Short mmCIF file of C-alpha atoms in Angstrom, two decimals:
data_model
loop_
_atom_site.label_atom_id
_atom_site.label_comp_id
_atom_site.label_asym_id
_atom_site.label_seq_id
_atom_site.Cartn_x
_atom_site.Cartn_y
_atom_site.Cartn_z
CA MET A 29 0.00 0.00 0.00
CA THR A 30 1.26 3.47 -0.82
CA LEU A 31 1.83 5.56 2.30
CA LEU A 32 3.45 8.66 0.84
CA ARG A 33 3.12 10.06 -2.65
CA CYS A 34 4.84 13.26 -3.74
CA ARG A 35 3.98 14.67 -7.16
CA GLY A 36 5.72 17.50 -8.97
CA LEU A 37 7.15 19.09 -5.82
CA ARG A 38 8.66 22.49 -6.41
CA LYS A 39 10.37 24.65 -3.81
CA THR A 40 12.49 27.74 -4.31
CA PHE A 41 14.45 29.81 -1.85
CA GLY A 42 14.93 33.36 -3.08
CA GLY A 43 15.12 32.50 -6.78
CA HIS A 44 17.17 29.35 -6.16
CA VAL A 45 15.26 26.23 -7.24
CA VAL A 46 15.81 23.45 -4.68
CA LEU A 47 13.01 21.06 -5.67
CA ASP A 48 12.14 21.05 -9.35
CA GLY A 49 9.17 18.85 -10.08
CA LEU A 50 10.18 16.00 -7.77
CA ASP A 51 8.16 12.75 -7.70
CA LEU A 52 8.50 10.13 -5.00
CA THR A 53 6.34 7.22 -3.88
CA VAL A 54 6.91 5.33 -0.64
CA ASP A 55 5.07 2.12 0.14
CA GLU A 56 4.21 1.08 3.68
CA HIS A 57 6.93 -0.82 5.61
CA ARG A 58 9.54 0.21 3.10
CA VAL A 59 12.77 2.09 3.68
CA VAL A 60 13.71 4.68 1.07
CA ALA A 61 17.18 6.23 1.11
CA LEU A 62 17.73 9.61 -0.51
CA ILE A 63 21.29 10.11 -1.71
CA GLY A 64 22.89 12.97 -3.58
CA ALA A 65 25.28 15.85 -3.16
CA SER A 66 24.72 18.59 -0.60
CA GLY A 67 22.11 21.00 -1.94
CA SER A 68 20.44 18.38 -4.11
CA GLY A 69 17.20 18.85 -2.13
CA LYS A 70 17.19 15.85 0.23
CA SER A 71 16.62 17.82 3.42
CA THR A 72 14.20 20.24 1.77
CA LEU A 73 12.13 17.29 0.56
CA LEU A 74 11.88 15.88 4.10
CA ARG A 75 11.02 19.29 5.55
CA CYS A 76 8.30 19.75 2.91
CA VAL A 77 6.79 16.35 3.69
CA ASN A 78 6.63 17.35 7.37
CA LEU A 79 5.03 20.68 6.34
CA LEU A 80 7.91 22.62 7.90
CA GLU A 81 8.34 24.31 4.52
CA GLU A 82 5.58 25.63 2.30
CA LEU A 83 5.54 24.20 -1.23
CA ASP A 84 5.69 26.37 -4.32
CA ASP A 85 3.93 23.68 -6.34
CA GLY A 86 2.99 20.00 -6.36
CA THR A 87 1.04 17.77 -3.99
CA ILE A 88 1.91 15.48 -1.10
CA GLU A 89 -0.41 12.66 -0.13
CA LEU A 90 -0.12 10.79 3.16
CA ASP A 91 -2.38 7.74 3.47
CA GLY A 92 -4.33 9.04 0.47
CA GLU A 93 -4.99 12.42 2.09
CA ASP A 94 -3.68 15.55 0.36
CA ILE A 95 -1.66 17.09 3.19
CA SER A 96 -0.36 19.93 1.00
CA ASP A 97 -3.88 21.38 0.99
CA PRO A 98 -3.64 24.63 3.01
CA ARG A 99 -6.91 23.78 4.76
CA VAL A 100 -5.30 20.76 6.41
CA ASP A 101 -4.21 21.32 10.02
CA PRO A 102 -0.42 20.80 9.93
CA ASP A 103 -0.28 19.82 13.62
CA ARG A 104 -2.60 16.91 12.94
CA VAL A 105 -0.41 15.76 10.03
CA ARG A 106 2.82 16.04 11.99
CA ARG A 107 1.46 13.79 14.74
CA ARG A 108 1.54 10.98 12.22
CA ILE A 109 5.09 11.71 11.06
CA GLY A 110 8.23 11.40 13.17
CA MET A 111 11.22 13.49 12.22
CA VAL A 112 14.84 13.22 13.35
CA PHE A 113 17.31 16.00 12.59
CA GLN A 114 21.01 16.13 11.83
CA SER A 115 21.75 18.21 14.94
CA TYR A 116 19.43 16.14 17.24
CA ASN A 117 17.47 19.26 18.35
CA LEU A 118 16.70 17.85 21.78
CA PHE A 119 15.19 20.38 24.18
CA PRO A 120 18.14 21.37 26.39
CA HIS A 121 16.01 22.48 29.34
CA LEU A 122 14.16 19.17 29.63
CA SER A 123 15.41 15.84 30.93
CA VAL A 124 15.60 12.90 28.54
CA LEU A 125 12.34 11.55 29.97
CA ASP A 126 10.54 14.90 29.55
CA ASN A 127 11.91 15.31 26.02
CA ILE A 128 10.29 12.02 25.10
CA SER A 129 7.01 12.38 26.98
CA LEU A 130 6.37 16.04 26.05
CA ALA A 131 4.41 15.31 22.87
CA PRO A 132 2.49 12.28 24.21
CA VAL A 133 1.35 14.35 27.21
CA ARG A 134 0.72 17.69 25.49
CA VAL A 135 -0.34 16.62 22.00
CA HIS A 136 -1.94 13.22 22.54
CA ARG A 137 -3.26 14.13 26.03
CA ARG A 138 -2.02 10.89 27.55
CA PRO A 139 -1.72 10.73 31.35
CA ARG A 140 1.79 11.75 32.40
CA ALA A 141 2.52 8.54 34.31
CA GLU A 142 1.52 6.41 31.35
CA ALA A 143 3.57 8.50 28.90
CA GLN A 144 6.61 8.33 31.16
CA ALA A 145 6.26 4.58 31.57
CA GLN A 146 6.18 4.22 27.80
CA ALA A 147 9.19 6.53 27.48
CA ARG A 148 11.16 4.43 29.98
CA GLU A 149 10.23 1.28 28.10
CA LEU A 150 11.47 2.77 24.82
CA LEU A 151 14.66 3.99 26.48
CA ASP A 152 15.30 0.51 27.89
CA ARG A 153 14.87 -0.94 24.43
CA VAL A 154 17.56 1.31 22.97
CA GLY A 155 19.89 0.72 25.92
CA LEU A 156 19.49 4.17 27.49
CA GLY A 157 17.33 3.16 30.45
CA THR A 158 19.81 4.65 32.93
CA LYS A 159 19.79 8.05 31.20
CA ALA A 160 16.11 8.89 31.74
CA ASP A 161 16.85 11.67 34.23
CA ALA A 162 19.93 13.03 32.46
CA TYR A 163 19.89 16.26 30.49
CA PRO A 164 20.83 16.32 26.79
CA ASP A 165 24.16 18.09 27.39
CA GLN A 166 25.24 15.21 29.63
CA LEU A 167 24.94 12.69 26.78
CA SER A 168 27.23 11.84 23.88
CA GLY A 169 26.15 12.75 20.37
CA GLY A 170 25.19 9.16 19.62
CA GLN A 171 23.12 8.93 22.79
CA GLN A 172 21.41 12.23 22.02
CA GLN A 173 20.51 11.09 18.55
CA ARG A 174 19.08 7.82 19.89
CA VAL A 175 16.99 9.84 22.34
CA ALA A 176 15.81 12.01 19.43
CA ILE A 177 14.73 8.87 17.57
CA VAL A 178 12.91 7.60 20.65
CA ARG A 179 11.24 10.99 21.05
CA ALA A 180 9.89 10.73 17.49
CA LEU A 181 8.80 7.13 18.09
CA ALA A 182 6.85 8.01 21.23
CA ASN A 183 4.21 9.57 18.98
CA SER A 184 3.69 6.15 17.28
CA PRO A 185 4.22 7.69 13.84
CA ARG A 186 3.17 6.08 10.58
CA LEU A 187 6.24 7.44 8.83
CA MET A 188 9.72 8.39 9.99
CA LEU A 189 11.81 11.05 8.26
CA LEU A 190 15.51 10.86 9.09
CA ASP A 191 17.51 13.87 7.95
CA GLU A 192 21.21 12.96 7.81
CA ILE A 193 21.02 11.75 11.36
CA THR A 194 24.64 10.57 11.54
CA SER A 195 26.31 13.53 9.82
CA ALA A 196 27.08 15.39 13.05
CA LEU A 197 28.38 12.31 14.87
CA ASP A 198 31.94 11.22 15.58
CA PRO A 199 32.69 8.17 13.42
CA GLU A 200 32.80 5.75 16.38
CA LEU A 201 29.28 6.80 17.43
CA VAL A 202 27.63 6.32 14.04
CA GLY A 203 27.24 2.56 14.52
CA GLU A 204 24.96 2.73 17.57
CA VAL A 205 22.54 5.07 15.76
CA LEU A 206 22.48 3.00 12.58
CA ALA A 207 21.87 -0.16 14.63
CA LEU A 208 18.73 1.48 16.01
CA VAL A 209 17.53 2.38 12.52
CA ARG A 210 18.11 -1.23 11.47
CA GLU A 211 15.90 -2.37 14.37
CA LEU A 212 13.16 0.04 13.29
CA LYS A 213 13.28 -1.47 9.83
CA ASP A 214 12.92 -4.94 11.30
CA ASP A 215 9.84 -3.69 13.19
CA GLY A 216 8.33 -2.68 9.86
CA MET A 217 8.60 1.10 10.24
CA THR A 218 8.21 3.08 7.03
CA MET A 219 11.18 5.42 6.70
CA VAL A 220 12.58 8.00 4.34
CA LEU A 221 16.19 8.82 5.14
CA ALA A 222 18.53 11.36 3.66
CA THR A 223 22.04 10.06 4.14
CA HIS A 224 25.71 10.33 3.22
CA GLU A 225 26.37 6.82 4.57
CA MET A 226 26.31 4.94 1.27
CA GLY A 227 27.22 1.63 2.88
CA PHE A 228 24.29 1.95 5.23
CA ALA A 229 21.91 3.05 2.47
CA ARG A 230 22.95 0.00 0.50
CA GLU A 231 22.38 -2.32 3.45
CA VAL A 232 19.16 -1.01 4.98
CA ALA A 233 17.20 0.58 2.13
CA ASP A 234 14.65 -1.22 -0.01
CA GLN A 235 14.87 1.57 -2.51
CA VAL A 236 17.57 4.16 -3.20
CA CYS A 237 16.76 7.48 -4.85
CA PHE A 238 19.55 9.60 -6.28
CA LEU A 239 18.62 13.30 -6.22
CA ASP A 240 20.22 15.89 -8.41
CA GLY A 241 19.02 19.37 -9.34
CA GLY A 242 15.84 18.98 -7.29
CA ARG A 243 14.61 15.79 -9.00
CA VAL A 244 14.89 12.06 -8.48
CA VAL A 245 17.31 11.25 -11.28
CA GLU A 246 17.54 7.53 -10.64
CA SER A 247 15.77 5.20 -8.28
CA GLY A 248 15.65 1.49 -7.68
CA PRO A 249 16.86 -1.34 -5.44
CA PRO A 250 20.26 -0.54 -3.87
CA GLU A 251 22.09 -3.33 -5.74
CA ARG A 252 21.08 -1.81 -9.03
CA VAL A 253 21.60 1.89 -8.22
CA PHE A 254 24.97 1.27 -6.60
CA GLY A 255 26.04 -1.68 -8.77
CA ASP A 256 24.82 -0.73 -12.20
CA PRO A 257 23.65 2.90 -12.38
CA THR A 258 22.20 3.87 -15.74
CA GLU A 259 22.26 7.65 -15.43
CA PRO A 260 25.58 9.43 -16.13
CA ARG A 261 25.02 11.84 -13.23
CA THR A 262 24.54 8.93 -10.79
CA ARG A 263 27.74 7.33 -12.05
CA GLN A 264 29.65 10.57 -11.65
CA PHE A 265 28.34 11.03 -8.11
CA LEU A 266 29.21 7.46 -7.12
CA ARG A 267 32.68 7.75 -8.67
CA ARG A 268 33.35 10.80 -6.48
CA ILE A 269 32.00 9.00 -3.40
CA ILE A 270 34.28 6.04 -4.09
CA ALA A 271 37.24 8.36 -4.66
CA ALA A 272 36.55 9.91 -1.25
CA GLY A 273 36.57 6.43 0.29
CA ARG A 274 32.94 6.61 1.42
CA LEU A 275 31.71 3.47 -0.36
CA MET B 22 36.52 6.82 38.25
CA ILE B 23 39.24 6.41 40.88
CA LEU B 24 42.56 8.00 39.96
CA ALA B 25 45.56 5.73 40.36
CA PRO B 26 48.25 7.22 42.64
CA HIS B 27 50.66 9.18 40.52
CA GLU B 28 54.20 10.22 41.50
CA PRO B 29 54.87 13.60 39.80
CA SER B 30 58.09 13.80 37.80
CA ALA B 31 60.96 16.10 38.77
CA ALA B 32 59.97 18.52 36.00
CA GLN B 33 56.37 18.68 37.29
CA ARG B 34 57.60 19.26 40.88
CA ARG B 35 59.77 22.13 39.66
CA ARG B 36 56.80 23.62 37.77
CA GLU B 37 54.56 23.38 40.84
CA ALA B 38 57.16 24.99 43.09
CA TYR B 39 57.54 27.80 40.58
CA ARG B 40 53.76 28.35 40.43
CA ARG B 41 53.55 28.43 44.25
CA ARG B 42 56.24 31.13 44.37
CA GLN B 43 54.35 33.09 41.69
CA THR B 44 51.11 32.89 43.72
CA VAL B 45 52.80 34.22 46.87
CA THR B 46 54.33 37.08 44.90
CA SER B 47 50.95 37.97 43.36
CA VAL B 48 49.23 38.11 46.75
CA LEU B 49 51.95 40.33 48.19
CA VAL B 50 51.83 42.72 45.25
CA ALA B 51 48.01 42.96 45.46
CA ALA B 52 48.11 43.68 49.21
CA ALA B 53 50.79 46.33 48.81
CA SER B 54 49.04 48.19 45.99
CA THR B 55 45.68 48.09 47.82
CA ALA B 56 47.29 49.50 50.97
CA ALA B 57 49.03 52.25 49.00
CA LEU B 58 45.87 53.32 47.19
CA GLY B 59 43.81 53.20 50.42
CA THR B 60 46.31 55.34 52.29
CA LEU B 61 46.41 57.82 49.45
CA LEU B 62 42.61 58.15 49.42
CA VAL B 63 42.33 58.57 53.21
CA VAL B 64 45.11 61.16 53.27
CA ALA B 65 43.61 63.09 50.34
CA VAL B 66 40.08 63.21 51.80
CA THR B 67 40.87 63.80 55.50
CA GLY B 68 43.69 66.16 54.64
CA ALA B 69 41.39 68.36 52.55
CA PRO B 70 40.97 71.88 54.00
CA GLY B 71 37.17 71.55 54.35
CA TRP B 72 37.15 67.98 55.70
CA ASP B 73 36.03 68.85 59.22
CA ARG B 74 33.04 70.83 57.98
CA VAL B 75 32.03 68.14 55.50
CA ARG B 76 32.33 65.46 58.17
CA ARG B 77 30.09 67.41 60.52
CA SER B 78 27.36 68.02 57.90
CA PHE B 79 27.46 64.59 56.16
CA ALA B 80 28.56 62.10 58.80
CA ASP B 81 27.20 63.15 62.18
CA PRO B 82 26.54 59.93 64.18
CA ALA B 83 23.95 61.53 66.48
CA ILE B 84 21.90 62.85 63.57
CA ALA B 85 22.22 59.52 61.76
CA ARG B 86 20.80 57.74 64.82
CA ASP B 87 17.89 60.18 65.06
CA ALA B 88 17.05 59.97 61.36
CA LEU B 89 17.32 56.21 61.09
CA PRO B 90 13.73 55.25 62.19
CA GLU B 91 12.07 57.60 59.70
CA VAL B 92 14.37 56.64 56.86
CA LEU B 93 13.82 52.95 57.65
CA ALA B 94 10.06 53.45 57.62
CA GLY B 95 10.43 55.11 54.22
CA LEU B 96 12.62 52.26 53.02
CA TRP B 97 9.88 49.77 53.93
CA LEU B 98 7.68 51.56 51.40
CA ASN B 99 10.48 51.23 48.80
CA VAL B 100 10.75 47.50 49.48
CA ARG B 101 7.02 46.89 49.19
CA LEU B 102 6.77 48.97 46.03
CA LEU B 103 9.80 47.22 44.58
CA PHE B 104 8.28 43.77 45.03
CA CYS B 105 4.89 44.71 43.59
CA CYS B 106 6.30 46.76 40.71
CA ALA B 107 8.96 44.19 39.81
CA ALA B 108 6.33 41.43 39.70
CA GLY B 109 3.95 43.63 37.71
CA ALA B 110 6.59 44.82 35.25
CA LEU B 111 7.94 41.30 34.68
CA LEU B 112 4.42 39.98 33.99
CA LEU B 113 3.55 42.90 31.71
CA GLY B 114 6.88 42.63 29.87
CA LEU B 115 6.43 38.91 29.28
CA LEU B 116 2.87 39.40 28.08
CA VAL B 117 3.82 42.18 25.67
CA ALA B 118 6.80 40.19 24.35
CA ILE B 119 4.54 37.20 23.65
CA LEU B 120 1.94 39.40 21.97
CA ARG B 121 4.65 40.79 19.69
CA THR B 122 5.56 37.30 18.49
CA LEU B 123 1.98 36.30 17.56
CA ARG B 124 1.60 35.62 13.87
CA GLY B 125 -1.38 35.82 11.55
CA PRO B 126 -3.50 38.69 10.26
CA VAL B 127 -6.01 38.46 13.12
CA PHE B 128 -3.36 39.54 15.57
CA PHE B 129 -2.19 42.57 13.60
CA PRO B 130 -3.87 45.11 15.93
CA VAL B 131 -2.51 43.29 19.00
CA ARG B 132 1.00 43.27 17.55
CA ALA B 133 0.75 46.93 16.59
CA LEU B 134 -0.52 47.85 20.05
CA ALA B 135 2.27 45.92 21.76
CA ALA B 136 4.92 47.47 19.50
CA GLY B 137 3.47 50.95 20.05
CA TYR B 138 3.54 50.39 23.80
CA THR B 139 7.24 49.45 23.88
CA TYR B 140 8.15 52.39 21.64
CA THR B 141 6.16 54.89 23.71
CA PHE B 142 7.12 53.85 27.21
CA ARG B 143 10.78 53.28 26.47
CA GLY B 144 10.92 56.79 25.07
CA LEU B 145 8.85 58.54 27.75
CA PRO B 146 10.76 59.81 30.82
CA LEU B 147 9.54 58.07 33.96
CA ILE B 148 8.95 61.38 35.74
CA ILE B 149 6.46 62.48 33.10
CA VAL B 150 4.57 59.18 33.29
CA LEU B 151 4.50 59.59 37.07
CA TYR B 152 3.14 63.12 36.92
CA VAL B 153 0.48 62.25 34.36
CA LEU B 154 -0.72 59.22 36.32
CA THR B 155 -0.50 60.59 39.87
CA LEU B 156 -1.51 64.19 39.23
CA GLY B 157 -3.41 64.11 35.95
CA VAL B 158 -5.51 60.97 36.29
CA PRO B 159 -6.94 61.74 39.79
CA GLY B 160 -7.95 65.10 38.36
CA LEU B 161 -10.55 63.26 36.27
CA ARG B 162 -12.47 62.72 39.55
CA LEU B 163 -13.71 59.34 38.45
CA ALA B 164 -15.43 57.10 40.97
CA GLY B 165 -13.28 54.32 42.49
CA MET B 166 -9.98 56.09 41.77
CA PRO B 167 -7.11 54.07 43.29
CA PRO B 168 -4.80 55.84 45.78
CA VAL B 169 -1.81 57.80 44.54
CA LEU B 170 0.57 55.05 45.64
CA VAL B 171 -1.10 52.54 43.31
CA LEU B 172 -1.08 55.02 40.43
CA GLY B 173 2.60 55.73 41.05
CA GLY B 174 3.34 52.02 41.09
CA LEU B 175 1.43 51.70 37.83
CA ALA B 176 3.66 54.37 36.24
CA LEU B 177 6.71 52.33 37.27
CA VAL B 178 5.19 49.10 35.97
CA LEU B 179 4.28 50.71 32.63
CA THR B 180 7.73 52.23 32.13
CA TYR B 181 9.78 49.20 33.18
CA GLY B 182 7.40 46.81 31.42
CA GLY B 183 8.50 48.40 28.14
CA TYR B 184 12.17 47.65 28.81
CA LEU B 185 11.54 44.16 30.15
CA ALA B 186 9.34 43.32 27.14
CA GLU B 187 12.28 43.99 24.83
CA VAL B 188 14.58 41.86 26.98
CA PHE B 189 12.06 39.00 26.89
CA ARG B 190 11.66 39.42 23.14
CA ALA B 191 15.41 39.23 22.63
CA GLY B 192 15.38 35.99 24.62
CA ILE B 193 12.54 34.54 22.58
CA GLU B 194 14.33 35.39 19.35
CA SER B 195 17.58 33.88 20.60
CA VAL B 196 16.06 30.38 20.71
CA HIS B 197 17.33 28.63 17.59
CA PRO B 198 14.75 27.94 14.85
CA SER B 199 15.74 24.26 14.92
CA GLN B 200 14.13 24.05 18.37
CA LEU B 201 10.86 25.29 16.88
CA ALA B 202 11.17 22.86 13.99
CA ALA B 203 11.72 19.98 16.43
CA ALA B 204 8.73 20.99 18.55
CA ARG B 205 6.43 21.51 15.57
CA SER B 206 7.57 18.21 14.02
CA LEU B 207 6.31 16.48 17.18
CA GLY B 208 2.86 17.94 16.54
CA LEU B 209 2.99 20.66 19.19
CA SER B 210 0.91 23.69 18.24
CA TYR B 211 2.47 27.15 18.07
CA ARG B 212 1.15 27.97 21.55
CA GLN B 213 2.39 24.72 23.03
CA THR B 214 5.78 25.27 21.39
CA MET B 215 6.04 28.73 22.95
CA ARG B 216 4.87 27.54 26.35
CA HIS B 217 6.93 24.36 26.68
CA VAL B 218 9.95 24.84 24.43
CA VAL B 219 10.69 28.48 23.60
CA LEU B 220 9.76 30.45 26.73
CA PRO B 221 11.54 28.21 29.28
CA GLN B 222 14.77 28.52 27.31
CA ALA B 223 14.28 32.24 26.60
CA VAL B 224 13.61 33.19 30.23
CA ARG B 225 16.64 31.25 31.45
CA ARG B 226 18.83 32.97 28.93
CA VAL B 227 17.70 36.52 29.74
CA ALA B 228 17.42 36.10 33.52
CA PRO B 229 20.63 38.12 34.16
CA PRO B 230 19.58 41.23 32.17
CA LEU B 231 16.05 40.99 33.64
CA LEU B 232 17.43 41.03 37.17
CA ASN B 233 19.71 43.89 36.22
CA ASP B 234 16.66 45.93 35.27
CA VAL B 235 15.05 45.04 38.60
CA VAL B 236 18.14 46.45 40.37
CA ALA B 237 17.65 49.67 38.40
CA LEU B 238 13.93 49.66 39.29
CA GLN B 239 14.87 49.50 42.97
CA LYS B 240 16.38 52.98 42.73
CA ASP B 241 13.52 54.40 40.69
CA VAL B 242 10.68 53.27 42.97
CA GLY B 243 11.62 56.19 45.23
CA LEU B 244 10.41 58.61 42.58
CA VAL B 245 6.77 57.99 43.64
CA SER B 246 7.59 60.34 46.53
CA LEU B 247 7.27 63.14 43.96
CA ALA B 248 3.53 62.52 44.18
CA GLY B 249 3.36 62.57 47.96
CA PRO B 250 4.10 59.15 49.55
CA ILE B 251 7.17 59.25 51.80
CA ASP B 252 9.93 56.85 50.78
CA ALA B 253 13.44 56.59 52.22
CA VAL B 254 14.92 59.45 50.18
CA ARG B 255 11.97 61.74 50.93
CA ALA B 256 12.19 60.87 54.64
CA ALA B 257 15.88 61.75 54.55
CA GLN B 258 15.06 65.03 52.84
CA ILE B 259 12.55 65.91 55.56
CA ALA B 260 15.06 65.06 58.28
CA THR B 261 17.67 67.16 56.52
CA ALA B 262 15.34 70.13 56.40
CA GLU B 263 14.81 69.86 60.17
CA THR B 264 18.49 69.74 61.14
CA PHE B 265 20.24 71.53 58.28
CA ASN B 266 22.53 68.49 58.14
CA TYR B 267 22.94 66.12 55.20
CA THR B 268 23.73 63.01 57.22
CA PRO B 269 20.22 61.47 56.69
CA TYR B 270 20.95 61.30 52.94
CA ILE B 271 24.08 59.27 53.64
CA VAL B 272 21.99 56.99 55.89
CA ALA B 273 19.43 56.49 53.12
CA GLY B 274 22.18 55.89 50.54
CA ALA B 275 23.84 53.28 52.74
CA LEU B 276 20.50 51.51 53.26
CA PHE B 277 19.87 51.46 49.50
CA VAL B 278 23.23 49.85 48.87
CA LEU B 279 22.55 47.27 51.61
CA LEU B 280 19.19 46.52 49.98
CA ALA B 281 20.78 46.18 46.55
CA ILE B 282 23.57 43.83 47.61
CA PRO B 283 21.46 40.65 47.87
CA LEU B 284 19.70 41.42 44.58
CA ILE B 285 23.00 42.09 42.81
CA ALA B 286 24.51 38.95 44.34
CA VAL B 287 21.59 36.91 43.01
CA THR B 288 22.04 38.51 39.57
CA ASP B 289 25.74 37.64 39.53
CA TRP B 290 25.00 34.09 40.63
CA VAL B 291 22.35 33.62 37.93
CA THR B 292 24.70 35.10 35.31
CA LEU B 293 27.51 32.80 36.37
CA ARG B 294 25.23 29.79 36.24
CA ALA B 295 23.96 30.74 32.77
CA ALA B 296 27.56 31.15 31.56
CA ARG B 297 28.48 27.72 32.94
CA ARG B 298 25.51 26.15 31.21
CA GLN B 299 26.53 27.79 27.97
CA GLU B 300 30.02 26.36 28.36
CA ARG B 301 28.74 22.86 28.96
CA GLY B 302 26.19 22.96 26.18
#
């Protein structure tokens, strides 16, 4: 079943075209990896899907509902979508537990005790059970990013958007975050992830989309896109990635 | 983690000995220069030709003792006014700052009103606001007119609210947009985002400048005496007029400084804590 369908997305920032008629379809329980150079529109696409940016043209459907319709309440849409950012964006004034239970308590009106119990359960699952009362600045980058993922999961989202979630991490901390994403995939979570980790994209994604100039230039199973790309621009990009030792 | 016992090397021992000698030298130099400056000041002031006359008219212990009860009674008014006005101005400032951040066409008049308020009352001298409210407004002879003290307090709240609103607004704007994006992505509404994510961080960040304005307010609350109520400075003035001696002013000044010390200490402590947090984060 199709969960997310983007058609002809266009987004400009001050005369600079970032998305230029982009199409993307994501089926339920599938993991789609967006790859491409910086500025190719990966992050903008994710921010548009989460209605953090206003589209200049095109439509986005979530579960068959046109969420790019201005009459749609964006808060209601965002409750169904979890987003994780490159720089974690945890709330520095709240403990780990409060970071996670804030939305369940305030948005979903769940009793605080119940929300906190669920938060502790999720933290235990990702191996951070002892950090519930810590503050974000007392955690390593990898731990913060895992908390950010848990915070998004606490809303029980239908779709997870991961925006280069390992780019700000020290290399030795990347593994623990990717392991968590792998677990989410095994649980059947639908995910769209923008990433520079080609090895990870190859391993975890069901479908890889190469973005260039604000469009999906090439898309398909990872073996094909990485092993036998048909588009010259994809080949050029992959050659540079290999030259940089990232694949 | 328990540190394993470590035997410092000869080089490290030499370095430590050197640093100890340096510390002793620094303390001695500081003590000597303080003593020299202090002596110089005392000699210059007490050696001045008019020192005896000045001491009699500004530092007469008997007159200080006599004036103290009245000045203290006046100071009690300052303290009460300070607490009420500080609370009022902080609340008003926060409210106005929030109103200025509201988006959407419906809120245009509210935004304009809030902006107009901060422009007007930051520009208007406090004394003029005081005169208009304490002398002009009662002249309307409306029923249920509050006493002059309340009107004077209101003038202080209105004036300081304008400054505090801008401090709050600076704090709100200093919260990084990524925090808003994170909150909105969790489904929090704009109001919930302000209430639970933006304001707690903003207020923490601007606590030092807010408290600094409260210290300034402490000195200005005395201005309500222009409209009649007797505060510490006014009480000192009355005592001075009775004795033709300025000592009561010195008494009032000393009391003001004593009153300010805890507030300033709290401000410094909050500032230090905020700086530490910044360092860690």
